[in-house]
Short mmCIF file of N, CA and C in Angstrom, two decimals:
data_model
loop_
_atom_site.label_atom_id
_atom_site.label_comp_id
_atom_site.label_asym_id
_atom_site.label_seq_id
_atom_site.Cartn_x
_atom_site.Cartn_y
_atom_site.Cartn_z
N LYS K 252 127.11 72.59 120.30
CA LYS K 252 127.00 71.45 121.19
C LYS K 252 126.21 70.35 120.47
N ILE K 253 126.68 69.13 120.59
CA ILE K 253 126.05 68.01 119.90
C ILE K 253 125.35 67.13 120.92
N ARG K 254 124.08 66.85 120.69
CA ARG K 254 123.30 66.03 121.62
C ARG K 254 123.72 64.57 121.55
N GLY K 255 123.53 63.87 122.66
CA GLY K 255 123.77 62.43 122.69
C GLY K 255 125.23 62.04 122.69
N MET K 256 126.10 62.90 123.23
CA MET K 256 127.54 62.64 123.17
C MET K 256 128.10 61.99 124.43
N LYS K 257 127.34 61.90 125.49
CA LYS K 257 127.89 61.37 126.74
C LYS K 257 128.45 59.96 126.53
N GLY K 258 129.74 59.82 126.79
CA GLY K 258 130.41 58.54 126.67
C GLY K 258 130.69 58.10 125.25
N ALA K 259 130.41 58.96 124.28
CA ALA K 259 130.62 58.60 122.86
C ALA K 259 131.77 59.40 122.28
N LEU K 260 132.33 58.88 121.21
CA LEU K 260 133.40 59.55 120.48
C LEU K 260 132.78 60.19 119.24
N ALA K 261 132.88 61.52 119.14
CA ALA K 261 132.36 62.23 117.97
C ALA K 261 133.32 62.01 116.81
N VAL K 262 132.79 61.61 115.67
CA VAL K 262 133.61 61.30 114.50
C VAL K 262 133.07 62.05 113.29
N ASP K 263 133.96 62.75 112.62
CA ASP K 263 133.60 63.37 111.34
C ASP K 263 133.57 62.25 110.32
N ASP K 264 132.39 61.68 110.12
CA ASP K 264 132.26 60.51 109.25
C ASP K 264 132.52 60.84 107.78
N ALA K 265 132.62 62.13 107.43
CA ALA K 265 132.94 62.52 106.06
C ALA K 265 134.45 62.67 105.86
N SER K 266 135.21 62.56 106.93
CA SER K 266 136.65 62.74 106.87
C SER K 266 137.35 61.47 106.38
N PRO K 267 138.45 61.65 105.65
CA PRO K 267 139.24 60.47 105.26
C PRO K 267 139.90 59.80 106.46
N PHE K 268 139.88 60.46 107.63
CA PHE K 268 140.50 59.92 108.83
C PHE K 268 139.48 59.25 109.76
N ALA K 269 138.26 59.07 109.29
CA ALA K 269 137.22 58.46 110.11
C ALA K 269 137.61 57.05 110.55
N GLY K 270 138.35 56.34 109.73
CA GLY K 270 138.79 54.99 110.07
C GLY K 270 139.69 54.97 111.29
N VAL K 271 140.53 55.98 111.43
CA VAL K 271 141.41 56.08 112.60
C VAL K 271 140.56 56.22 113.86
N ALA K 272 139.53 57.07 113.79
CA ALA K 272 138.64 57.26 114.94
C ALA K 272 137.94 55.95 115.30
N LEU K 273 137.53 55.21 114.28
CA LEU K 273 136.86 53.93 114.52
C LEU K 273 137.78 52.97 115.30
N ARG K 274 139.05 52.91 114.90
CA ARG K 274 140.00 52.05 115.60
C ARG K 274 140.15 52.46 117.07
N TYR K 275 140.21 53.77 117.34
CA TYR K 275 140.29 54.25 118.73
C TYR K 275 139.02 53.91 119.49
N ALA K 276 137.88 54.07 118.84
CA ALA K 276 136.61 53.77 119.51
C ALA K 276 136.56 52.29 119.91
N LEU K 277 137.00 51.43 119.02
CA LEU K 277 137.01 50.00 119.32
C LEU K 277 138.01 49.69 120.43
N LYS K 278 139.18 50.31 120.36
CA LYS K 278 140.23 50.05 121.35
C LYS K 278 139.79 50.47 122.74
N PHE K 279 139.12 51.63 122.84
CA PHE K 279 138.73 52.16 124.15
C PHE K 279 137.26 51.89 124.48
N LYS K 280 136.63 51.02 123.65
CA LYS K 280 135.24 50.60 123.88
C LYS K 280 134.29 51.79 124.05
N LYS K 281 134.37 52.71 123.09
CA LYS K 281 133.51 53.90 123.08
C LYS K 281 132.49 53.78 121.95
N LYS K 282 131.31 54.34 122.19
CA LYS K 282 130.31 54.44 121.13
C LYS K 282 130.76 55.54 120.17
N ILE K 283 130.32 55.41 118.93
CA ILE K 283 130.65 56.42 117.93
C ILE K 283 129.41 57.24 117.62
N LYS K 284 129.59 58.54 117.58
CA LYS K 284 128.52 59.46 117.19
C LYS K 284 128.98 60.16 115.92
N PRO K 285 128.39 59.84 114.73
CA PRO K 285 128.78 60.54 113.50
C PRO K 285 128.32 62.00 113.55
N VAL K 286 129.24 62.93 113.28
CA VAL K 286 128.91 64.35 113.35
C VAL K 286 129.31 65.10 112.07
N GLY K 287 129.54 64.36 110.99
CA GLY K 287 129.96 64.98 109.74
C GLY K 287 128.99 66.03 109.23
N ARG K 288 127.69 65.74 109.30
CA ARG K 288 126.69 66.69 108.79
C ARG K 288 126.71 67.99 109.61
N GLU K 289 126.76 67.86 110.93
CA GLU K 289 126.79 69.04 111.79
C GLU K 289 128.03 69.88 111.54
N LEU K 290 129.18 69.22 111.36
CA LEU K 290 130.42 69.96 111.08
C LEU K 290 130.34 70.65 109.72
N ALA K 291 129.81 69.96 108.72
CA ALA K 291 129.69 70.56 107.39
C ALA K 291 128.81 71.81 107.43
N GLU K 292 127.71 71.74 108.18
CA GLU K 292 126.82 72.90 108.30
C GLU K 292 127.53 74.06 108.99
N ALA K 293 128.29 73.76 110.03
CA ALA K 293 129.01 74.81 110.75
C ALA K 293 130.08 75.44 109.87
N ARG K 294 130.69 74.64 109.00
CA ARG K 294 131.76 75.16 108.13
C ARG K 294 131.23 76.07 107.03
N LEU K 295 129.93 76.00 106.74
CA LEU K 295 129.36 76.85 105.70
C LEU K 295 129.38 78.32 106.09
N LEU K 296 129.26 78.61 107.37
CA LEU K 296 129.23 79.99 107.85
C LEU K 296 130.64 80.48 108.09
N LYS K 297 130.97 81.62 107.50
CA LYS K 297 132.32 82.18 107.63
C LYS K 297 132.23 83.58 108.22
N ASP K 298 133.15 83.89 109.14
CA ASP K 298 133.22 85.26 109.62
C ASP K 298 134.05 86.07 108.61
N GLU K 299 134.18 87.35 108.85
CA GLU K 299 134.86 88.22 107.88
C GLU K 299 136.32 87.82 107.66
N ALA K 300 137.02 87.45 108.73
CA ALA K 300 138.42 87.04 108.59
C ALA K 300 138.55 85.77 107.74
N GLU K 301 137.62 84.82 107.93
CA GLU K 301 137.64 83.59 107.13
C GLU K 301 137.36 83.90 105.67
N LYS K 302 136.40 84.77 105.42
CA LYS K 302 136.09 85.16 104.04
C LYS K 302 137.31 85.77 103.37
N GLN K 303 138.05 86.59 104.10
CA GLN K 303 139.23 87.23 103.53
C GLN K 303 140.31 86.20 103.19
N ARG K 304 140.45 85.16 104.00
CA ARG K 304 141.43 84.10 103.71
C ARG K 304 141.04 83.33 102.45
N VAL K 305 139.75 83.04 102.30
CA VAL K 305 139.28 82.34 101.10
C VAL K 305 139.52 83.22 99.88
N LEU K 306 139.17 84.49 99.97
CA LEU K 306 139.38 85.41 98.83
C LEU K 306 140.86 85.54 98.48
N LEU K 307 141.72 85.57 99.49
CA LEU K 307 143.16 85.64 99.23
C LEU K 307 143.64 84.37 98.55
N ALA K 308 143.17 83.22 99.00
CA ALA K 308 143.55 81.95 98.35
C ALA K 308 143.10 81.96 96.89
N CYS K 309 141.91 82.47 96.62
CA CYS K 309 141.41 82.55 95.23
C CYS K 309 142.28 83.49 94.40
N GLU K 310 142.61 84.65 94.97
CA GLU K 310 143.41 85.63 94.24
C GLU K 310 144.81 85.09 93.95
N ILE K 311 145.41 84.40 94.91
CA ILE K 311 146.74 83.81 94.68
C ILE K 311 146.68 82.76 93.59
N ALA K 312 145.66 81.90 93.61
CA ALA K 312 145.52 80.88 92.56
C ALA K 312 145.39 81.53 91.20
N LYS K 313 144.59 82.58 91.12
CA LYS K 313 144.37 83.28 89.85
C LYS K 313 145.67 83.93 89.34
N LYS K 314 146.38 84.63 90.22
CA LYS K 314 147.64 85.27 89.82
C LYS K 314 148.69 84.23 89.42
N SER K 315 148.70 83.11 90.10
CA SER K 315 149.69 82.08 89.81
C SER K 315 149.44 81.42 88.46
N LEU K 316 148.18 81.39 88.05
CA LEU K 316 147.84 80.81 86.75
C LEU K 316 148.31 81.70 85.60
N ALA K 317 148.57 82.97 85.88
CA ALA K 317 148.97 83.90 84.83
C ALA K 317 150.32 83.52 84.20
N GLU K 318 151.02 82.56 84.77
CA GLU K 318 152.28 82.11 84.19
C GLU K 318 152.04 81.60 82.77
N SER K 319 152.98 81.84 81.88
CA SER K 319 152.86 81.37 80.50
C SER K 319 152.95 79.86 80.42
N VAL K 320 152.13 79.26 79.56
CA VAL K 320 152.18 77.81 79.38
C VAL K 320 152.97 77.44 78.13
N LYS K 321 153.20 78.40 77.27
CA LYS K 321 153.87 78.13 75.99
C LYS K 321 155.27 77.53 76.18
N GLY K 322 155.48 76.39 75.55
CA GLY K 322 156.80 75.77 75.55
C GLY K 322 157.15 74.99 76.80
N ARG K 323 156.23 74.88 77.74
CA ARG K 323 156.49 74.13 78.96
C ARG K 323 155.76 72.80 78.90
N THR K 324 156.16 71.89 79.78
CA THR K 324 155.39 70.66 79.93
C THR K 324 154.27 70.93 80.92
N GLU K 325 153.29 70.03 80.95
CA GLU K 325 152.19 70.16 81.92
C GLU K 325 152.73 70.22 83.34
N HIS K 326 153.70 69.33 83.65
CA HIS K 326 154.31 69.32 84.99
C HIS K 326 155.03 70.63 85.30
N GLU K 327 155.71 71.20 84.30
CA GLU K 327 156.41 72.46 84.52
C GLU K 327 155.43 73.59 84.84
N VAL K 328 154.27 73.59 84.20
CA VAL K 328 153.25 74.61 84.49
C VAL K 328 152.78 74.47 85.93
N VAL K 329 152.52 73.22 86.37
CA VAL K 329 152.11 73.00 87.76
C VAL K 329 153.19 73.54 88.70
N GLY K 330 154.44 73.23 88.43
CA GLY K 330 155.54 73.70 89.28
C GLY K 330 155.63 75.22 89.32
N ALA K 331 155.45 75.87 88.17
CA ALA K 331 155.51 77.33 88.13
C ALA K 331 154.36 77.95 88.92
N MET K 332 153.16 77.35 88.82
CA MET K 332 152.03 77.87 89.58
C MET K 332 152.28 77.71 91.08
N GLU K 333 152.78 76.55 91.48
CA GLU K 333 153.04 76.31 92.90
C GLU K 333 154.09 77.27 93.44
N MET K 334 155.15 77.49 92.67
CA MET K 334 156.22 78.39 93.11
C MET K 334 155.69 79.82 93.25
N LYS K 335 154.91 80.27 92.28
CA LYS K 335 154.33 81.62 92.32
C LYS K 335 153.38 81.75 93.52
N ALA K 336 152.54 80.74 93.75
CA ALA K 336 151.59 80.78 94.86
C ALA K 336 152.33 80.89 96.19
N ARG K 337 153.41 80.14 96.34
CA ARG K 337 154.17 80.20 97.59
C ARG K 337 154.82 81.58 97.76
N ALA K 338 155.30 82.15 96.65
CA ALA K 338 155.90 83.48 96.71
C ALA K 338 154.86 84.53 97.12
N LEU K 339 153.58 84.26 96.81
CA LEU K 339 152.50 85.20 97.16
C LEU K 339 151.88 84.91 98.52
N GLY K 340 152.38 83.88 99.23
CA GLY K 340 151.93 83.64 100.59
C GLY K 340 151.12 82.39 100.83
N ALA K 341 150.86 81.60 99.80
CA ALA K 341 150.14 80.33 100.01
C ALA K 341 151.10 79.31 100.58
N SER K 342 150.58 78.43 101.45
CA SER K 342 151.47 77.46 102.09
C SER K 342 151.44 76.10 101.43
N LEU K 343 150.30 75.66 100.98
CA LEU K 343 150.15 74.33 100.40
C LEU K 343 149.14 74.37 99.25
N ASP K 344 149.13 73.32 98.47
CA ASP K 344 148.08 73.18 97.46
C ASP K 344 146.82 72.69 98.16
N ALA K 345 145.66 73.12 97.65
CA ALA K 345 144.39 72.67 98.22
C ALA K 345 144.14 71.20 97.87
N PHE K 346 144.65 70.78 96.72
CA PHE K 346 144.51 69.41 96.23
C PHE K 346 145.54 69.26 95.11
N PRO K 347 145.82 68.05 94.64
CA PRO K 347 146.82 67.91 93.57
C PRO K 347 146.39 68.67 92.31
N ALA K 348 147.27 69.54 91.85
CA ALA K 348 146.97 70.35 90.66
C ALA K 348 146.91 69.49 89.41
N MET K 349 146.10 69.95 88.45
CA MET K 349 145.95 69.23 87.19
C MET K 349 146.10 70.22 86.05
N VAL K 350 147.01 69.94 85.13
CA VAL K 350 147.17 70.71 83.90
C VAL K 350 147.15 69.69 82.77
N LEU K 351 146.20 69.84 81.85
CA LEU K 351 146.05 68.92 80.72
C LEU K 351 146.00 69.74 79.44
N SER K 352 146.71 69.30 78.42
CA SER K 352 146.77 70.08 77.19
C SER K 352 146.41 69.24 75.96
N GLY K 353 146.07 69.97 74.89
CA GLY K 353 145.71 69.31 73.64
C GLY K 353 144.51 68.41 73.82
N ASN K 354 144.53 67.23 73.20
CA ASN K 354 143.42 66.28 73.32
C ASN K 354 143.21 65.82 74.77
N ARG K 355 144.29 65.84 75.57
CA ARG K 355 144.18 65.42 76.96
C ARG K 355 143.27 66.34 77.77
N SER K 356 143.10 67.58 77.32
CA SER K 356 142.28 68.54 78.06
C SER K 356 140.80 68.17 78.04
N ALA K 357 140.40 67.24 77.19
CA ALA K 357 139.01 66.80 77.11
C ALA K 357 138.68 65.75 78.18
N PHE K 358 139.70 65.24 78.84
CA PHE K 358 139.49 64.17 79.83
C PHE K 358 139.74 64.71 81.23
N PHE K 359 138.70 65.33 81.78
CA PHE K 359 138.80 65.94 83.10
C PHE K 359 139.18 64.90 84.15
N HIS K 360 139.98 65.29 85.11
CA HIS K 360 140.49 64.45 86.19
C HIS K 360 141.44 63.38 85.67
N ASN K 361 142.17 63.75 84.67
CA ASN K 361 143.25 62.93 84.15
C ASN K 361 144.50 63.30 84.95
N SER K 362 145.62 62.68 84.65
CA SER K 362 146.86 62.98 85.36
C SER K 362 147.73 63.91 84.54
N THR K 363 148.30 64.89 85.21
CA THR K 363 149.27 65.79 84.59
C THR K 363 150.47 64.96 84.14
N SER K 364 151.03 65.33 83.00
CA SER K 364 152.12 64.52 82.44
C SER K 364 153.31 65.39 82.04
N GLN K 365 154.27 64.75 81.40
CA GLN K 365 155.44 65.45 80.87
C GLN K 365 155.20 65.95 79.44
N LYS K 366 153.95 65.89 78.98
CA LYS K 366 153.63 66.35 77.63
C LYS K 366 153.97 67.83 77.48
N LYS K 367 154.70 68.15 76.44
CA LYS K 367 155.03 69.55 76.16
C LYS K 367 153.80 70.23 75.57
N ILE K 368 153.51 71.42 76.06
CA ILE K 368 152.35 72.18 75.60
C ILE K 368 152.76 72.99 74.38
N SER K 369 152.06 72.78 73.28
CA SER K 369 152.35 73.50 72.05
C SER K 369 151.36 74.64 71.86
N ARG K 370 151.76 75.67 71.15
CA ARG K 370 150.83 76.77 70.83
C ARG K 370 149.68 76.18 70.03
N GLY K 371 148.48 76.56 70.38
CA GLY K 371 147.30 76.02 69.72
C GLY K 371 146.66 74.88 70.49
N ASP K 372 147.39 74.32 71.47
CA ASP K 372 146.81 73.28 72.33
C ASP K 372 145.96 73.95 73.41
N PRO K 373 144.65 73.65 73.46
CA PRO K 373 143.89 74.15 74.60
C PRO K 373 144.45 73.54 75.88
N VAL K 374 144.36 74.28 76.98
CA VAL K 374 144.93 73.82 78.25
C VAL K 374 143.86 73.92 79.33
N LEU K 375 143.61 72.80 80.01
CA LEU K 375 142.69 72.76 81.14
C LEU K 375 143.52 72.79 82.42
N VAL K 376 143.20 73.74 83.29
CA VAL K 376 143.90 73.87 84.56
C VAL K 376 142.86 73.76 85.67
N ASP K 377 143.10 72.84 86.61
CA ASP K 377 142.25 72.71 87.79
C ASP K 377 143.19 72.66 88.97
N TRP K 378 143.16 73.71 89.78
CA TRP K 378 144.08 73.74 90.91
C TRP K 378 143.59 74.74 91.93
N GLY K 379 144.19 74.69 93.09
CA GLY K 379 143.85 75.62 94.14
C GLY K 379 145.00 75.70 95.12
N CYS K 380 144.96 76.74 95.94
CA CYS K 380 146.00 76.87 96.96
C CYS K 380 145.35 77.09 98.32
N ARG K 381 146.17 77.07 99.33
CA ARG K 381 145.70 77.11 100.71
C ARG K 381 146.35 78.29 101.43
N VAL K 382 145.52 79.09 102.10
CA VAL K 382 146.00 80.19 102.91
C VAL K 382 145.42 80.00 104.31
N GLU K 383 146.28 79.73 105.27
CA GLU K 383 145.85 79.49 106.65
C GLU K 383 144.68 78.50 106.72
N ASN K 384 144.82 77.39 106.01
CA ASN K 384 143.84 76.30 105.97
C ASN K 384 142.54 76.64 105.26
N TYR K 385 142.49 77.74 104.52
CA TYR K 385 141.33 78.07 103.69
C TYR K 385 141.75 77.92 102.24
N CYS K 386 140.93 77.18 101.48
CA CYS K 386 141.34 76.75 100.14
C CYS K 386 140.57 77.43 99.02
N SER K 387 141.23 77.51 97.90
CA SER K 387 140.58 77.93 96.66
C SER K 387 140.50 76.72 95.74
N ASP K 388 139.60 76.79 94.78
CA ASP K 388 139.47 75.75 93.76
C ASP K 388 139.23 76.51 92.46
N TYR K 389 140.23 76.53 91.62
CA TYR K 389 140.23 77.39 90.44
C TYR K 389 140.37 76.53 89.19
N THR K 390 139.36 76.52 88.36
CA THR K 390 139.37 75.72 87.14
C THR K 390 139.19 76.65 85.95
N ARG K 391 140.07 76.53 84.97
CA ARG K 391 139.98 77.36 83.78
C ARG K 391 140.41 76.56 82.55
N MET K 392 139.80 76.89 81.44
CA MET K 392 140.20 76.35 80.14
C MET K 392 140.84 77.52 79.39
N LEU K 393 142.09 77.35 79.00
CA LEU K 393 142.83 78.39 78.29
C LEU K 393 142.93 78.03 76.81
N PRO K 394 142.52 78.92 75.92
CA PRO K 394 142.59 78.59 74.49
C PRO K 394 144.03 78.41 73.99
N ASN K 395 144.98 79.18 74.54
CA ASN K 395 146.39 79.04 74.19
C ASN K 395 146.63 79.08 72.69
N GLY K 396 145.90 79.95 72.01
CA GLY K 396 146.08 80.10 70.57
C GLY K 396 145.26 79.13 69.72
N CYS K 397 144.43 78.31 70.35
CA CYS K 397 143.59 77.37 69.60
C CYS K 397 142.62 78.15 68.72
N ARG K 398 142.46 77.73 67.47
CA ARG K 398 141.58 78.43 66.53
C ARG K 398 140.37 77.58 66.11
N ASN K 399 140.14 76.45 66.78
CA ASN K 399 139.01 75.59 66.46
C ASN K 399 137.71 76.30 66.82
N ALA K 400 136.87 76.56 65.80
CA ALA K 400 135.64 77.35 65.98
C ALA K 400 134.69 76.71 66.99
N LYS K 401 134.52 75.39 66.92
CA LYS K 401 133.61 74.71 67.87
C LYS K 401 134.11 74.86 69.30
N PHE K 402 135.39 74.69 69.48
CA PHE K 402 135.98 74.85 70.81
C PHE K 402 135.77 76.27 71.32
N LEU K 403 136.09 77.26 70.49
CA LEU K 403 135.98 78.66 70.91
C LEU K 403 134.52 79.05 71.20
N ASP K 404 133.58 78.53 70.39
CA ASP K 404 132.15 78.80 70.64
C ASP K 404 131.72 78.20 71.99
N ALA K 405 132.16 76.98 72.26
CA ALA K 405 131.80 76.33 73.52
C ALA K 405 132.41 77.09 74.70
N LEU K 406 133.66 77.52 74.57
CA LEU K 406 134.32 78.28 75.62
C LEU K 406 133.60 79.60 75.87
N ASP K 407 133.19 80.28 74.80
CA ASP K 407 132.43 81.54 74.95
C ASP K 407 131.11 81.30 75.67
N ALA K 408 130.42 80.20 75.35
CA ALA K 408 129.14 79.90 75.99
C ALA K 408 129.32 79.66 77.48
N VAL K 409 130.36 78.93 77.86
CA VAL K 409 130.63 78.66 79.28
C VAL K 409 130.98 79.96 80.00
N GLU K 410 131.81 80.80 79.39
CA GLU K 410 132.20 82.06 80.02
C GLU K 410 131.00 82.99 80.18
N GLU K 411 130.09 83.02 79.21
CA GLU K 411 128.88 83.85 79.32
C GLU K 411 127.97 83.32 80.43
N ALA K 412 127.80 82.01 80.52
CA ALA K 412 126.97 81.43 81.59
C ALA K 412 127.57 81.76 82.95
N PHE K 413 128.89 81.68 83.06
CA PHE K 413 129.58 82.01 84.32
C PHE K 413 129.35 83.48 84.68
N ALA K 414 129.47 84.36 83.70
CA ALA K 414 129.26 85.79 83.95
C ALA K 414 127.82 86.07 84.40
N GLN K 415 126.85 85.38 83.80
CA GLN K 415 125.45 85.55 84.20
C GLN K 415 125.24 85.08 85.64
N CYS K 416 125.83 83.96 86.00
CA CYS K 416 125.71 83.46 87.38
C CYS K 416 126.32 84.44 88.37
N LYS K 417 127.47 85.00 88.04
CA LYS K 417 128.11 85.97 88.94
C LYS K 417 127.23 87.20 89.13
N ARG K 418 126.54 87.63 88.07
CA ARG K 418 125.66 88.79 88.19
C ARG K 418 124.45 88.50 89.09
N LYS K 419 123.96 87.27 89.06
CA LYS K 419 122.78 86.88 89.85
C LYS K 419 123.11 86.49 91.29
N ALA K 420 124.33 86.08 91.52
CA ALA K 420 124.69 85.50 92.83
C ALA K 420 124.61 86.53 93.94
N ARG K 421 123.97 86.13 95.02
CA ARG K 421 123.85 86.92 96.24
C ARG K 421 123.93 85.96 97.42
N VAL K 422 124.22 86.46 98.58
CA VAL K 422 124.22 85.63 99.78
C VAL K 422 122.86 84.98 99.92
N GLY K 423 122.85 83.66 100.11
CA GLY K 423 121.60 82.93 100.30
C GLY K 423 120.96 82.42 99.02
N THR K 424 121.49 82.80 97.86
CA THR K 424 120.93 82.33 96.58
C THR K 424 121.31 80.89 96.37
N SER K 425 120.35 80.06 95.97
CA SER K 425 120.64 78.65 95.73
C SER K 425 121.26 78.45 94.35
N GLY K 426 121.98 77.36 94.21
CA GLY K 426 122.57 77.03 92.91
C GLY K 426 121.51 76.82 91.85
N LYS K 427 120.37 76.28 92.26
CA LYS K 427 119.27 76.05 91.32
C LYS K 427 118.78 77.36 90.71
N THR K 428 118.76 78.41 91.52
CA THR K 428 118.33 79.72 91.04
C THR K 428 119.29 80.25 90.00
N LEU K 429 120.56 79.94 90.14
CA LEU K 429 121.57 80.45 89.21
C LEU K 429 121.62 79.69 87.90
N SER K 430 121.07 78.48 87.87
CA SER K 430 121.18 77.69 86.63
C SER K 430 120.21 78.14 85.58
#
């Protein structure tokens, strides 16, 4: 229950649709009560069924990434991952998938292209899928046969840090504790 709501329109001010609510509030002469923070806090707590949906979305994203990248374009890899995820029960992508290869993999949040992926091109994949409105976010750097020592050393360091965080992580542990 949110205090101070009498006669007001509750708006998730963190939502991309907050503008629509504002137009309705103006049209119907209602006060606006921002509730984004309260909703975000409520969304942090998951029951067992919700946890299972998130874990399933993560598992589907991981299995879908297992598709070979060799000889495909970045767009073709995205399509193969999406098709595999749907075959495994995912309904939608959590966000637009990104596959970047070669030098393009160094520019995070770039656009996936028709670039053909060659053996030896490192490949950055950032994607997720949705299971009953619960999303995964899966980011991986694939060496894809790359033999650059600096790249491989950096990848090993990131993977070791990730493994250490997973060993330390417990319910209620802060991100600061894991760093």
